[in-house]
Amino acid sequence: MADDLGHRATRHAVVIGGSLAGLLAARVLAEHAEKVTVVERDRLPEGPEARPGVPQGRHLHVLIAGGQQAFDELLPGFMDELAELGAPKVGVPEDMVQWQNGRWYRRTPATVSFFTGARPQLEWLVRQRVLADPRIELIEGTETVGLTGDSSRVRGVRVRERGAGADKQPRTLAADLVVDASGRSTKSADWLADIGAEAPHEETLDTGLAYGTRVYRAPDEDPGTDATGYYIVPNPAQVYGGVVLPLGDGHHLVTLSGLRGDEPPTDEGEFEEYAKRLPHPVISDWLARAEPVSPVYGFRKTANIRRRYDRPGRRPAGFLATGDALCAFNPIYGQGMAVAALSAVALRKALADPRRTATTRTVQRALLDASRQAWDISAGADKKMPGATGDAARTGPADKAVGWYLSRVQQRAAGDPVVGESFRAALTLTAPLTSLFAPPVARAVLFGPPAESPAGPPLRREP
Ligand SMILES: Cc1cc2nc3c(=O)[nH]c(=O)nc-3n(C[C@H](O)[C@H](O)[C@H](O)COP(=O)(O)OP(=O)(O)OC[C@H]3O[C@@H](n4cnc5c(N)ncnc54)[C@H](O)[C@@H]3O)c2cc1C
């Protein structure tokens, strides 16, 4: 069988994992395959609730601008529907009090926005929209335990109903195409080895960042400020992070972060004490006025991991990886959901490309390309964090020059609206990183002194 994934060559595609990357990939594959089956280990809740297979779902999940565009492209009208469900939209820098690299950001008019509703709500809406397509079937409560085929071609997956017991033989689902969207803990290396193929090299970079997250009922309106959120961003000189953002139902999510060996506590009594390590009491003061309404949830698996399927190796046709299973990021930069959607957009383009045959290799490369900018941002910043480990933590001479320029961008982004807008566009994946070198930005970065930024937390929007 030829390795041609486009031109309606696929009869049955199986997607492993029914979370964001899997559902969005299924949405695109349904345009090409006769049938798409999504195999999900969890039994999925009826409503927008957290579930065991997505433990990160209890933590803060902002949808950045590049992701919003991609969701709308894949599921027209999606962002309006999310807003109708009550997911708040926070204008940046206008609505947020933000501290980064020793500076407070001016609250000039917003140039981008974040959607800050609960992650289970967003995933639930995606599920409703995607599964409305009769060509897509969800098999829930069923775990993929392996692949079928050999090192030259994958021919399906082996699945076992959850709770069926290890003695129950897995059954086989035949497929022309299998897409791994089972998240950052994917077992793809074992699955590939079991059919005689090679696992991809895993690039890693781990700062040991840990999250502690708790839901609070917001304090009564504070006449002293019009801010909707607070954000203290960690950096190599100040490694603690804190974010307060609205969930849209009178509640806020508060996430505190710290590095390996000094992680935020999950003990309810100690959580607010830990917030006092932040470089300013603005978040502690907010917590003192708010009311906690949930336990503290912890999360520690935050390494950047990129699986290099693009490098040579004995790999089968008909097997692709996407989402966190391909490239997972340190969540502090808020990129993973956006990249899951951008990857599905890239999948659509690669499968429909009239100029070349969509082979496993070309499509996998397109998927990797969709995550490249987010990786460069996340791994680029994390390399400088103290105690970062992994083979992607090494720096070269080019890193030094780019690092010098970017540190000047950051010094200026807080007070200079032109540099700030460009910086935010790149970070939110709506403009390429090269746009930071465009003439008006480069002039301010290379020749001007940093524009003045607020001396303390700016509690009011600038007119
Ligand atoms: C603490 C934290 C905070 C984050 N914050 C943000 C943020 O602010 N903004 C943002 O954009 N991103 C954020 N992310 C990243 C985001 O959660 C992921 O990038 C996003 O969920 C993409 O996920 P995915 O679909 O690839 O994998 P996941 O969402 O992890 O889903 C994997 C799915 O596969 C299923 N599965 C696993 N193994 C099997 C198997 N063998 N068989 C069948 N099913 C299986 C699981 O049950 C699950 O449903 C954050 C991540 C973390 C950890």
Short mmCIF file of C-alpha atoms and ligand atoms in Angstrom, two decimals:
data_model
loop_
_atom_site.label_atom_id
_atom_site.label_comp_id
_atom_site.label_asym_id
_atom_site.label_seq_id
_atom_site.Cartn_x
_atom_site.Cartn_y
_atom_site.Cartn_z
CA MET A 1 0.00 0.00 0.00
CA ALA A 2 1.45 3.41 -0.96
CA ASP A 3 2.20 5.91 1.81
CA ASP A 4 -0.33 8.53 0.73
CA LEU A 5 -2.41 9.97 3.58
CA GLY A 6 -4.20 12.60 1.51
CA HIS A 7 -6.58 12.45 -1.45
CA ARG A 8 -9.12 10.50 0.56
CA ALA A 9 -6.70 7.55 0.66
CA THR A 10 -7.53 6.71 4.29
CA ARG A 11 -10.57 4.57 4.93
CA HIS A 12 -10.30 4.26 8.70
CA ALA A 13 -8.21 6.48 10.99
CA VAL A 14 -7.80 5.76 14.69
CA VAL A 15 -6.89 8.55 17.11
CA ILE A 16 -5.46 7.55 20.48
CA GLY A 17 -6.69 10.01 23.15
CA GLY A 18 -9.91 12.01 23.18
CA SER A 19 -8.64 15.25 24.65
CA LEU A 20 -7.99 18.49 22.75
CA ALA A 21 -5.28 17.35 20.33
CA GLY A 22 -7.08 14.06 19.58
CA LEU A 23 -10.51 15.60 19.03
CA LEU A 24 -9.17 18.38 16.81
CA ALA A 25 -7.12 15.91 14.76
CA ALA A 26 -10.24 13.74 14.39
CA ARG A 27 -12.17 16.77 13.16
CA VAL A 28 -9.61 17.24 10.35
CA LEU A 29 -9.20 13.54 9.54
CA ALA A 30 -12.96 13.23 9.06
CA GLU A 31 -12.54 15.47 6.00
CA HIS A 32 -10.32 12.76 4.44
CA ALA A 33 -11.21 9.37 5.92
CA GLU A 34 -14.42 7.42 5.58
CA LYS A 35 -14.45 6.87 9.32
CA VAL A 36 -12.49 8.14 12.36
CA THR A 37 -12.45 6.34 15.69
CA VAL A 38 -11.22 8.12 18.80
CA VAL A 39 -10.09 5.71 21.51
CA GLU A 40 -10.16 7.30 24.97
CA ARG A 41 -9.07 5.66 28.21
CA ASP A 42 -11.41 7.68 30.46
CA ARG A 43 -15.14 7.37 30.66
CA LEU A 44 -16.05 10.91 29.80
CA PRO A 45 -18.25 13.04 32.05
CA GLU A 46 -21.60 14.26 30.67
CA GLY A 47 -20.81 17.87 31.52
CA PRO A 48 -17.81 20.18 31.74
CA GLU A 49 -16.07 18.40 34.60
CA ALA A 50 -12.45 17.54 35.40
CA ARG A 51 -11.44 13.92 34.67
CA PRO A 52 -8.54 11.63 35.68
CA GLY A 53 -6.92 11.38 32.21
CA VAL A 54 -6.39 15.14 32.11
CA PRO A 55 -5.13 15.90 35.64
CA GLN A 56 -3.81 19.28 34.50
CA GLY A 57 -7.42 20.29 33.86
CA ARG A 58 -7.81 21.61 37.40
CA HIS A 59 -5.04 24.13 36.80
CA LEU A 60 -5.08 27.47 35.10
CA HIS A 61 -5.48 27.16 31.31
CA VAL A 62 -5.37 30.39 29.33
CA LEU A 63 -6.14 30.19 25.63
CA ILE A 64 -3.78 32.61 23.91
CA ALA A 65 -4.62 34.54 20.73
CA GLY A 66 -2.93 32.16 18.24
CA GLY A 67 -4.97 29.33 19.73
CA GLN A 68 -8.22 31.31 19.56
CA GLN A 69 -7.72 31.86 15.82
CA ALA A 70 -6.93 28.17 15.24
CA PHE A 71 -9.98 26.96 17.23
CA ASP A 72 -12.19 29.28 15.16
CA GLU A 73 -10.65 28.04 11.93
CA LEU A 74 -11.29 24.40 12.86
CA LEU A 75 -14.67 24.91 14.50
CA PRO A 76 -16.23 28.10 13.11
CA GLY A 77 -17.87 30.27 15.78
CA PHE A 78 -16.12 28.40 18.60
CA MET A 79 -14.78 31.43 20.47
CA ASP A 80 -18.23 33.11 20.45
CA GLU A 81 -19.77 29.93 21.84
CA LEU A 82 -17.12 29.77 24.56
CA ALA A 83 -17.86 33.40 25.48
CA GLU A 84 -21.59 32.59 25.60
CA LEU A 85 -20.82 29.81 28.09
CA GLY A 86 -19.31 32.50 30.29
CA ALA A 87 -15.57 32.04 29.68
CA PRO A 88 -14.00 35.42 30.48
CA LYS A 89 -11.81 37.32 28.07
CA VAL A 90 -8.98 39.28 29.66
CA GLY A 91 -7.40 42.08 27.62
CA VAL A 92 -3.62 42.27 27.83
CA PRO A 93 -1.98 44.44 29.08
CA GLU A 94 -5.07 46.54 29.86
CA ASP A 95 -6.89 44.31 32.37
CA MET A 96 -3.96 42.73 34.18
CA VAL A 97 -1.45 43.84 36.76
CA GLN A 98 1.71 42.17 35.45
CA TRP A 99 5.25 41.96 36.84
CA GLN A 100 8.05 40.50 34.76
CA ASN A 101 11.82 40.78 34.91
CA GLY A 102 11.73 43.30 37.74
CA ARG A 103 9.28 45.62 35.98
CA TRP A 104 5.57 46.42 36.20
CA TYR A 105 3.85 46.56 32.82
CA ARG A 106 1.95 49.67 31.79
CA ARG A 107 -1.76 48.98 31.43
CA THR A 108 -2.13 50.47 27.97
CA PRO A 109 -5.04 49.36 25.68
CA ALA A 110 -5.16 45.62 25.01
CA THR A 111 -3.37 44.30 21.94
CA VAL A 112 -4.25 40.65 22.62
CA SER A 113 -6.67 38.75 24.83
CA PHE A 114 -6.63 35.56 26.88
CA PHE A 115 -9.63 33.31 27.41
CA THR A 116 -9.39 32.25 31.03
CA GLY A 117 -12.39 29.94 31.58
CA ALA A 118 -12.04 26.47 33.09
CA ARG A 119 -10.18 23.91 30.98
CA PRO A 120 -12.94 21.22 31.36
CA GLN A 121 -15.46 23.70 29.94
CA LEU A 122 -13.33 24.33 26.84
CA GLU A 123 -12.72 20.62 26.30
CA TRP A 124 -16.42 19.83 26.77
CA LEU A 125 -17.37 22.34 24.07
CA VAL A 126 -14.79 20.88 21.68
CA ARG A 127 -16.19 17.40 22.41
CA GLN A 128 -19.77 18.51 21.65
CA ARG A 129 -18.76 20.14 18.39
CA VAL A 130 -16.45 17.38 17.12
CA LEU A 131 -18.58 14.39 18.08
CA ALA A 132 -21.60 15.91 16.32
CA ASP A 133 -19.94 14.68 13.10
CA PRO A 134 -21.41 11.22 12.32
CA ARG A 135 -18.13 10.14 10.70
CA ILE A 136 -16.40 10.34 14.10
CA GLU A 137 -16.96 7.63 16.69
CA LEU A 138 -15.73 7.78 20.28
CA ILE A 139 -14.86 4.57 22.09
CA GLU A 140 -14.51 5.61 25.71
CA GLY A 141 -13.31 3.71 28.76
CA THR A 142 -10.89 1.91 26.47
CA GLU A 143 -7.12 1.98 26.61
CA THR A 144 -4.76 1.57 23.68
CA VAL A 145 -2.13 -0.95 24.74
CA GLY A 146 -0.18 -1.36 21.51
CA LEU A 147 -0.01 -1.16 17.73
CA THR A 148 -0.43 -3.80 15.08
CA GLY A 149 1.67 -4.04 11.93
CA ASP A 150 5.44 -3.95 11.61
CA SER A 151 8.30 -1.50 11.30
CA SER A 152 7.29 -0.57 7.76
CA ARG A 153 3.56 0.00 8.28
CA VAL A 154 1.15 0.34 11.18
CA ARG A 155 -2.11 -1.51 10.57
CA GLY A 156 -4.12 -0.65 13.64
CA VAL A 157 -4.17 -0.59 17.43
CA ARG A 158 -4.69 -3.09 20.22
CA VAL A 159 -7.20 -1.89 22.79
CA ARG A 160 -8.50 -3.16 26.10
CA GLU A 161 -11.58 -2.04 27.98
CA ARG A 162 -10.61 -0.36 31.23
CA GLY A 163 -11.13 -2.51 34.26
CA ALA A 164 -11.28 -5.64 32.08
CA GLY A 165 -8.30 -7.15 33.94
CA ALA A 166 -4.88 -8.00 32.55
CA ASP A 167 -5.99 -11.57 31.72
CA LYS A 168 -8.54 -10.31 29.17
CA GLN A 169 -7.00 -10.35 25.68
CA PRO A 170 -6.90 -6.97 23.92
CA ARG A 171 -8.92 -6.67 20.73
CA THR A 172 -7.66 -5.19 17.49
CA LEU A 173 -8.97 -2.16 15.62
CA ALA A 174 -7.68 -2.18 12.05
CA ALA A 175 -6.77 1.23 10.61
CA ASP A 176 -4.86 2.73 7.68
CA LEU A 177 -3.73 5.63 9.87
CA VAL A 178 -3.08 5.83 13.62
CA VAL A 179 -2.57 9.19 15.33
CA ASP A 180 -1.07 9.29 18.81
CA ALA A 181 -2.69 12.10 20.83
CA SER A 182 -2.33 10.42 24.23
CA GLY A 183 -0.54 13.33 25.87
CA ARG A 184 2.86 13.94 27.42
CA SER A 185 3.01 10.48 29.08
CA THR A 186 2.47 8.61 25.79
CA LYS A 187 3.70 5.02 25.65
CA SER A 188 4.52 5.34 21.94
CA ALA A 189 8.18 4.38 22.49
CA ASP A 190 7.09 0.95 23.83
CA TRP A 191 4.38 0.55 21.21
CA LEU A 192 6.85 1.19 18.38
CA ALA A 193 9.50 -1.08 19.89
CA ASP A 194 6.92 -3.89 20.20
CA ILE A 195 6.36 -3.90 16.41
CA GLY A 196 10.10 -3.76 15.68
CA ALA A 197 10.28 -0.01 14.92
CA GLU A 198 12.50 2.65 16.48
CA ALA A 199 11.32 5.09 19.11
CA PRO A 200 12.06 8.74 18.36
CA HIS A 201 14.76 10.59 20.28
CA GLU A 202 13.21 12.55 23.17
CA GLU A 203 14.61 16.04 23.62
CA THR A 204 13.99 17.22 27.16
CA LEU A 205 14.42 20.32 29.25
CA ASP A 206 13.14 20.26 32.79
CA THR A 207 13.23 23.19 35.22
CA GLY A 208 11.42 21.17 37.89
CA LEU A 209 8.65 23.76 37.89
CA ALA A 210 5.69 22.77 40.04
CA TYR A 211 2.17 24.24 40.24
CA GLY A 212 -0.15 24.63 43.20
CA THR A 213 -3.68 25.74 42.25
CA ARG A 214 -6.75 26.64 44.27
CA VAL A 215 -10.16 28.09 43.44
CA TYR A 216 -11.22 31.24 45.33
CA ARG A 217 -14.40 33.25 45.52
CA ALA A 218 -13.28 36.71 44.49
CA PRO A 219 -13.34 39.46 47.11
CA ASP A 220 -16.08 42.09 46.91
CA GLU A 221 -15.28 44.68 44.33
CA ASP A 222 -12.24 46.69 45.31
CA PRO A 223 -12.75 50.40 44.54
CA GLY A 224 -8.96 50.77 44.55
CA THR A 225 -8.44 48.85 41.30
CA ASP A 226 -10.09 47.91 38.00
CA ALA A 227 -7.73 44.94 37.38
CA THR A 228 -9.31 41.57 36.52
CA GLY A 229 -6.14 39.58 37.03
CA TYR A 230 -2.64 39.51 38.47
CA TYR A 231 0.40 37.87 36.95
CA ILE A 232 3.89 37.63 38.44
CA VAL A 233 6.13 35.88 35.92
CA PRO A 234 9.17 33.92 37.16
CA ASN A 235 12.65 34.51 35.73
CA PRO A 236 16.15 33.21 36.54
CA ALA A 237 16.67 35.84 39.26
CA GLN A 238 13.22 35.39 40.82
CA VAL A 239 11.88 31.89 40.41
CA TYR A 240 8.43 32.16 42.03
CA GLY A 241 5.34 32.70 39.92
CA GLY A 242 1.78 33.71 40.81
CA VAL A 243 -1.34 34.15 38.70
CA VAL A 244 -4.88 35.15 39.63
CA LEU A 245 -7.41 34.99 36.77
CA PRO A 246 -11.22 34.87 36.56
CA LEU A 247 -13.10 31.65 35.75
CA GLY A 248 -16.28 33.48 34.87
CA ASP A 249 -18.64 32.35 37.62
CA GLY A 250 -17.53 34.68 40.40
CA HIS A 251 -14.57 32.42 41.06
CA HIS A 252 -10.90 32.90 40.31
CA LEU A 253 -8.15 30.34 39.85
CA VAL A 254 -4.98 31.08 41.75
CA THR A 255 -1.83 29.28 40.66
CA LEU A 256 1.46 29.59 42.51
CA SER A 257 4.63 28.08 41.09
CA GLY A 258 8.15 27.34 42.24
CA LEU A 259 11.08 25.17 41.23
CA ARG A 260 12.35 21.72 42.22
CA GLY A 261 13.05 21.44 45.94
CA ASP A 262 10.86 24.43 46.79
CA GLU A 263 7.53 23.47 45.24
CA PRO A 264 4.28 25.16 46.29
CA PRO A 265 2.62 23.23 49.12
CA THR A 266 -0.65 21.37 48.62
CA ASP A 267 -1.36 21.85 52.32
CA GLU A 268 -4.24 24.32 52.57
CA GLY A 269 -2.75 26.10 55.57
CA GLU A 270 0.59 26.70 53.88
CA PHE A 271 -0.56 27.73 50.39
CA GLU A 272 -1.21 31.38 51.19
CA GLU A 273 1.99 31.58 53.22
CA TYR A 274 3.92 30.47 50.12
CA ALA A 275 2.45 33.40 48.15
CA LYS A 276 4.47 35.71 50.41
CA ARG A 277 7.64 34.60 48.58
CA LEU A 278 6.53 36.48 45.49
CA PRO A 279 8.46 39.70 44.89
CA HIS A 280 5.41 41.86 45.72
CA PRO A 281 2.47 41.36 48.14
CA VAL A 282 -0.18 42.22 45.55
CA ILE A 283 -1.29 38.56 45.22
CA SER A 284 -1.01 37.84 48.96
CA ASP A 285 -3.18 40.88 49.65
CA TRP A 286 -5.79 39.62 47.16
CA LEU A 287 -5.76 36.16 48.78
CA ALA A 288 -6.29 37.68 52.21
CA ARG A 289 -9.56 39.23 50.98
CA ALA A 290 -10.77 36.21 48.95
CA GLU A 291 -12.40 32.98 50.15
CA PRO A 292 -10.93 29.57 49.25
CA VAL A 293 -13.53 27.14 47.89
CA SER A 294 -11.44 24.13 46.82
CA PRO A 295 -8.52 22.04 48.01
CA VAL A 296 -5.06 22.89 46.66
CA TYR A 297 -4.15 20.78 43.62
CA GLY A 298 -0.49 20.14 42.81
CA PHE A 299 1.18 19.30 39.50
CA ARG A 300 4.80 18.43 38.84
CA LYS A 301 5.21 16.97 35.33
CA THR A 302 6.08 20.16 33.50
CA ALA A 303 9.22 19.29 31.49
CA ASN A 304 9.52 20.38 27.87
CA ILE A 305 9.58 17.14 25.84
CA ARG A 306 9.89 16.98 22.06
CA ARG A 307 9.80 13.63 20.26
CA ARG A 308 11.91 13.86 17.11
CA TYR A 309 9.95 11.78 14.63
CA ASP A 310 11.48 13.99 11.94
CA ARG A 311 14.93 12.47 12.49
CA PRO A 312 15.94 9.33 10.59
CA GLY A 313 14.92 6.01 12.07
CA ARG A 314 13.11 2.78 11.29
CA ARG A 315 9.55 4.09 11.61
CA PRO A 316 6.36 2.79 10.12
CA ALA A 317 4.15 4.51 7.57
CA GLY A 318 0.68 5.30 8.87
CA PHE A 319 1.69 6.44 12.36
CA LEU A 320 1.66 10.12 13.41
CA ALA A 321 1.98 11.94 16.72
CA THR A 322 0.39 15.27 17.65
CA GLY A 323 -0.31 17.50 20.66
CA ASP A 324 1.59 16.84 23.87
CA ALA A 325 2.47 13.34 22.63
CA LEU A 326 4.66 15.06 20.04
CA CYS A 327 5.75 18.20 21.86
CA ALA A 328 4.87 19.16 25.43
CA PHE A 329 5.83 22.48 26.97
CA ASN A 330 6.47 23.99 30.35
CA PRO A 331 2.88 25.16 31.01
CA ILE A 332 3.93 28.51 32.49
CA TYR A 333 3.99 29.93 28.93
CA GLY A 334 0.36 28.88 28.26
CA GLN A 335 0.91 27.36 24.83
CA GLY A 336 -0.11 23.66 24.75
CA MET A 337 -3.80 24.02 23.85
CA ALA A 338 -2.96 26.60 21.19
CA VAL A 339 -0.36 24.28 19.68
CA ALA A 340 -2.83 21.36 19.71
CA ALA A 341 -5.16 23.49 17.58
CA LEU A 342 -2.40 24.92 15.36
CA SER A 343 -1.24 21.34 14.76
CA ALA A 344 -4.69 20.34 13.57
CA VAL A 345 -4.67 23.33 11.20
CA ALA A 346 -1.24 22.17 9.94
CA LEU A 347 -2.59 18.62 9.53
CA ARG A 348 -5.44 19.96 7.42
CA LYS A 349 -3.06 21.93 5.19
CA ALA A 350 -0.60 19.04 4.80
CA LEU A 351 -3.31 16.52 3.90
CA ALA A 352 -4.85 18.84 1.31
CA ASP A 353 -1.58 20.16 -0.15
CA PRO A 354 -2.03 20.01 -3.95
CA ARG A 355 1.74 20.37 -4.57
CA ARG A 356 2.95 17.18 -2.95
CA THR A 357 1.83 13.76 -1.78
CA ALA A 358 0.97 13.78 1.91
CA THR A 359 3.20 11.02 3.23
CA THR A 360 3.67 10.04 6.88
CA ARG A 361 7.01 11.87 6.84
CA THR A 362 5.76 15.14 5.28
CA VAL A 363 2.70 15.30 7.50
CA GLN A 364 4.72 14.54 10.64
CA ARG A 365 7.14 17.33 9.71
CA ALA A 366 4.23 19.74 9.28
CA LEU A 367 3.00 18.80 12.74
CA LEU A 368 6.42 19.42 14.24
CA ASP A 369 6.68 22.77 12.45
CA ALA A 370 3.39 23.81 14.05
CA SER A 371 5.00 23.48 17.47
CA ARG A 372 8.38 25.02 16.64
CA GLN A 373 7.80 28.61 17.73
CA ALA A 374 6.22 27.55 21.01
CA TRP A 375 9.19 25.23 21.63
CA ASP A 376 11.69 27.99 20.86
CA ILE A 377 9.95 30.29 23.35
CA SER A 378 9.55 27.73 26.09
CA ALA A 379 12.91 25.96 25.76
CA GLY A 380 14.69 29.26 25.05
CA ALA A 381 13.48 30.80 28.31
CA ASP A 382 13.85 27.63 30.38
CA LYS A 383 17.49 27.11 29.42
CA LYS A 384 18.31 30.11 31.59
CA MET A 385 16.44 28.90 34.67
CA PRO A 386 18.62 27.67 37.54
CA GLY A 387 18.84 23.89 37.82
CA ALA A 388 17.41 23.20 34.33
CA THR A 389 18.27 19.65 33.22
CA GLY A 390 18.00 17.66 29.98
CA ASP A 391 19.76 17.57 26.64
CA ALA A 392 17.90 20.65 25.33
CA ALA A 393 19.31 22.72 28.22
CA ARG A 394 22.66 23.13 26.44
CA THR A 395 23.34 26.60 25.08
CA GLY A 396 25.43 27.61 22.06
CA PRO A 397 26.89 30.90 20.77
CA ALA A 398 23.67 31.75 18.85
CA ASP A 399 21.70 31.46 22.11
CA LYS A 400 23.94 34.13 23.61
CA ALA A 401 23.32 36.68 20.86
CA VAL A 402 19.56 36.02 20.70
CA GLY A 403 19.42 36.03 24.52
CA TRP A 404 21.09 39.45 24.60
CA TYR A 405 18.55 40.89 22.14
CA LEU A 406 15.56 39.28 23.86
CA SER A 407 16.60 40.56 27.27
CA ARG A 408 16.59 44.08 25.78
CA VAL A 409 13.13 43.39 24.28
CA GLN A 410 11.88 42.36 27.71
CA GLN A 411 13.37 45.41 29.42
CA ARG A 412 11.46 47.60 26.98
CA ALA A 413 8.20 45.61 26.63
CA ALA A 414 6.95 46.77 30.05
CA GLY A 415 7.01 50.49 29.27
CA ASP A 416 7.10 50.81 25.45
CA PRO A 417 3.73 49.98 23.82
CA VAL A 418 5.31 49.27 20.39
CA VAL A 419 7.81 46.75 21.77
CA GLY A 420 5.15 45.39 24.15
CA GLU A 421 2.70 44.73 21.32
CA SER A 422 5.31 42.94 19.24
CA PHE A 423 6.50 40.89 22.23
CA ARG A 424 2.95 39.80 23.08
CA ALA A 425 2.14 38.93 19.45
CA ALA A 426 5.15 36.60 19.27
CA LEU A 427 4.46 35.04 22.69
CA THR A 428 0.82 34.40 21.85
CA LEU A 429 1.77 32.79 18.51
CA THR A 430 0.05 35.36 16.28
CA ALA A 431 3.30 36.67 14.78
CA PRO A 432 6.60 34.93 14.06
CA LEU A 433 9.56 35.46 16.41
CA THR A 434 11.30 37.26 13.54
CA SER A 435 8.74 40.08 13.89
CA LEU A 436 10.68 41.10 17.02
CA PHE A 437 13.44 42.19 14.63
CA ALA A 438 11.18 44.38 12.45
CA PRO A 439 12.60 47.92 12.02
CA PRO A 440 10.40 49.92 14.48
CA VAL A 441 10.91 47.31 17.20
CA ALA A 442 14.62 46.82 16.49
CA ARG A 443 15.19 50.61 16.60
CA ALA A 444 13.65 50.85 20.07
CA VAL A 445 15.42 47.71 21.24
CA LEU A 446 18.89 48.55 19.95
CA PHE A 447 19.12 52.31 20.24
CA GLY A 448 16.63 53.65 22.77
CA PRO A 449 16.88 53.45 26.57
CA PRO A 450 14.08 51.40 28.20
CA ALA A 451 10.89 53.48 28.33
CA GLU A 452 9.72 54.29 31.82
CA SER A 453 7.49 51.66 33.44
CA PRO A 454 5.30 52.00 36.57
CA ALA A 455 7.16 52.17 39.89
CA GLY A 456 4.56 49.97 41.64
CA PRO A 457 1.61 47.75 40.62
CA PRO A 458 -0.54 49.80 38.22
CA LEU A 459 -3.98 49.50 39.78
CA ARG A 460 -5.77 51.49 37.08
CA ARG A 461 -5.96 51.18 33.29
CA GLU A 462 -4.29 53.91 31.31
CA PRO A 463 -6.83 56.02 29.42
C1 LIG B 1 -0.36 22.30 34.86
C2 LIG B 1 -0.62 22.59 33.41
C3 LIG B 1 -1.13 23.81 33.02
C4 LIG B 1 -1.33 24.09 31.67
N1 LIG B 1 -1.75 25.34 31.31
C5 LIG B 1 -1.95 25.62 30.00
C6 LIG B 1 -2.39 26.91 29.60
O1 LIG B 1 -2.54 27.84 30.40
N2 LIG B 1 -2.63 27.12 28.27
C7 LIG B 1 -2.44 26.15 27.33
O2 LIG B 1 -2.68 26.39 26.15
N3 LIG B 1 -1.99 24.92 27.69
C8 LIG B 1 -1.74 24.63 28.98
N4 LIG B 1 -1.31 23.38 29.35
C9 LIG B 1 -1.06 22.36 28.30
C10 LIG B 1 -2.34 21.62 27.92
O3 LIG B 1 -2.92 21.02 29.04
C11 LIG B 1 -2.03 20.56 26.85
O4 LIG B 1 -1.08 21.01 25.96
C12 LIG B 1 -3.29 20.21 26.09
O5 LIG B 1 -4.17 19.61 26.96
C13 LIG B 1 -3.06 19.31 24.86
O6 LIG B 1 -3.24 18.09 25.24
P1 LIG B 1 -3.33 16.72 24.46
O7 LIG B 1 -4.69 16.51 23.91
O8 LIG B 1 -2.16 16.57 23.59
O9 LIG B 1 -3.10 15.78 25.74
P2 LIG B 1 -3.94 15.65 27.05
O10 LIG B 1 -4.88 16.78 27.24
O11 LIG B 1 -2.99 15.37 28.16
O12 LIG B 1 -4.84 14.38 26.78
C14 LIG B 1 -4.37 13.09 26.55
C15 LIG B 1 -5.60 12.17 26.44
O13 LIG B 1 -5.20 10.87 26.08
C16 LIG B 1 -5.87 9.91 26.91
N5 LIG B 1 -5.00 8.73 26.94
C17 LIG B 1 -3.76 8.64 27.49
N6 LIG B 1 -3.25 7.41 27.28
C18 LIG B 1 -4.17 6.71 26.57
C19 LIG B 1 -4.23 5.39 26.05
N7 LIG B 1 -3.20 4.54 26.20
N8 LIG B 1 -5.34 5.01 25.39
C20 LIG B 1 -6.39 5.86 25.21
N9 LIG B 1 -6.39 7.13 25.70
C21 LIG B 1 -5.29 7.54 26.36
C22 LIG B 1 -6.03 10.63 28.23
O14 LIG B 1 -7.03 10.06 29.03
C23 LIG B 1 -6.37 12.04 27.74
O15 LIG B 1 -7.73 12.16 27.46
C24 LIG B 1 -1.05 23.10 30.69
C25 LIG B 1 -0.55 21.86 31.07
C26 LIG B 1 -0.29 21.62 32.41
C27 LIG B 1 0.34 20.31 32.79
#
